Tab-separated table of C-alpha atoms in Angstrom:
chain	number	residue	atom	x	y	z
A	94	MET	CA	5.334	15.328	-30.751
A	95	PRO	CA	3.847	12.318	-31.077
A	96	LEU	CA	4.769	9.442	-29.097
A	97	ARG	CA	6.842	6.584	-30.393
A	98	TRP	CA	6.586	3.301	-29.419
A	99	GLU	CA	9.891	1.442	-29.306
A	100	PRO	CA	10.267	-2.269	-28.587
A	101	VAL	CA	11.461	-2.856	-24.923
A	102	ARG	CA	14.688	-4.570	-24.424
A	103	THR	CA	15.186	-7.953	-22.615
A	104	GLN	CA	18.109	-9.970	-22.165
A	105	CYS	CA	17.766	-13.724	-21.167
A	106	TYR	CA	20.201	-15.192	-18.225
A	107	PRO	CA	20.977	-18.608	-18.758
A	108	ALA	CA	19.403	-20.887	-16.338
A	109	SER	CA	21.966	-23.231	-14.546
A	110	GLY	CA	20.718	-26.845	-14.461
A	111	SER	CA	23.289	-28.151	-12.133
A	112	MET	CA	21.681	-29.696	-9.644
A	113	ALA	CA	24.673	-29.639	-7.040
A	114	LEU	CA	24.459	-25.845	-6.973
A	115	LYS	CA	20.684	-26.211	-6.283
A	116	ILE	CA	21.146	-28.528	-3.264
A	117	LEU	CA	24.367	-25.878	-2.296
A	118	GLY	CA	21.752	-22.877	-2.700
A	119	GLY	CA	19.178	-24.430	-0.439
A	120	ALA	CA	21.870	-26.253	2.105
A	121	LEU	CA	23.030	-22.175	2.195
A	122	VAL	CA	19.795	-20.666	2.862
A	123	PHE	CA	18.616	-23.296	5.683
A	124	ALA	CA	22.113	-22.619	7.240
A	125	GLY	CA	21.349	-19.221	7.204
A	126	ILE	CA	17.814	-19.707	8.738
A	127	LEU	CA	19.274	-21.722	11.330
A	128	VAL	CA	22.123	-18.989	12.264
A	129	ILE	CA	19.036	-16.427	12.692
A	130	LEU	CA	17.241	-18.344	14.795
A	131	LEU	CA	19.616	-19.431	17.206
A	132	CYS	CA	21.568	-16.214	17.643
A	133	VAL	CA	18.453	-13.975	17.605
A	134	PRO	CA	17.563	-13.397	21.864
A	135	THR	CA	14.267	-14.638	23.178
A	136	TRP	CA	12.903	-11.018	23.939
A	137	ALA	CA	13.321	-10.193	20.038
A	138	TRP	CA	11.229	-13.019	18.979
A	139	MET	CA	8.904	-12.181	21.846
A	140	SER	CA	8.754	-8.446	20.709
A	141	LEU	CA	8.040	-9.727	17.385
A	142	LEU	CA	5.050	-11.814	18.508
A	143	GLY	CA	3.322	-8.772	20.649
A	144	ALA	CA	4.013	-6.712	17.609
A	145	ALA	CA	1.904	-9.164	15.551
A	146	LEU	CA	-0.668	-9.701	18.062
A	147	ILE	CA	-1.223	-5.526	18.345
A	148	LEU	CA	-1.378	-5.414	14.419
A	149	SER	CA	-3.741	-8.231	14.274
A	150	GLY	CA	-6.050	-7.065	16.789
A	151	LEU	CA	-6.045	-3.608	14.953
A	152	PHE	CA	-7.154	-5.346	11.756
A	153	LEU	CA	-10.081	-7.059	13.561
A	154	MET	CA	-11.143	-4.064	15.213
A	155	ARG	CA	-11.131	-2.192	11.807
A	156	LYS	CA	-13.127	-5.182	10.214
């Protein structure tokens, strides 16, 4: 059976050009980052730092 190549259908979504919505979106992203930074306890950040150090050490040993 021969292959039939059909054109791929794409749909373009209209982009919002509203500057107010862009500012609101940026403010919401900033607020979310701030909430995460303030609500996650210090021990969790230290465990992530420890994991990053272990991974970077393993990466350096393999090179």
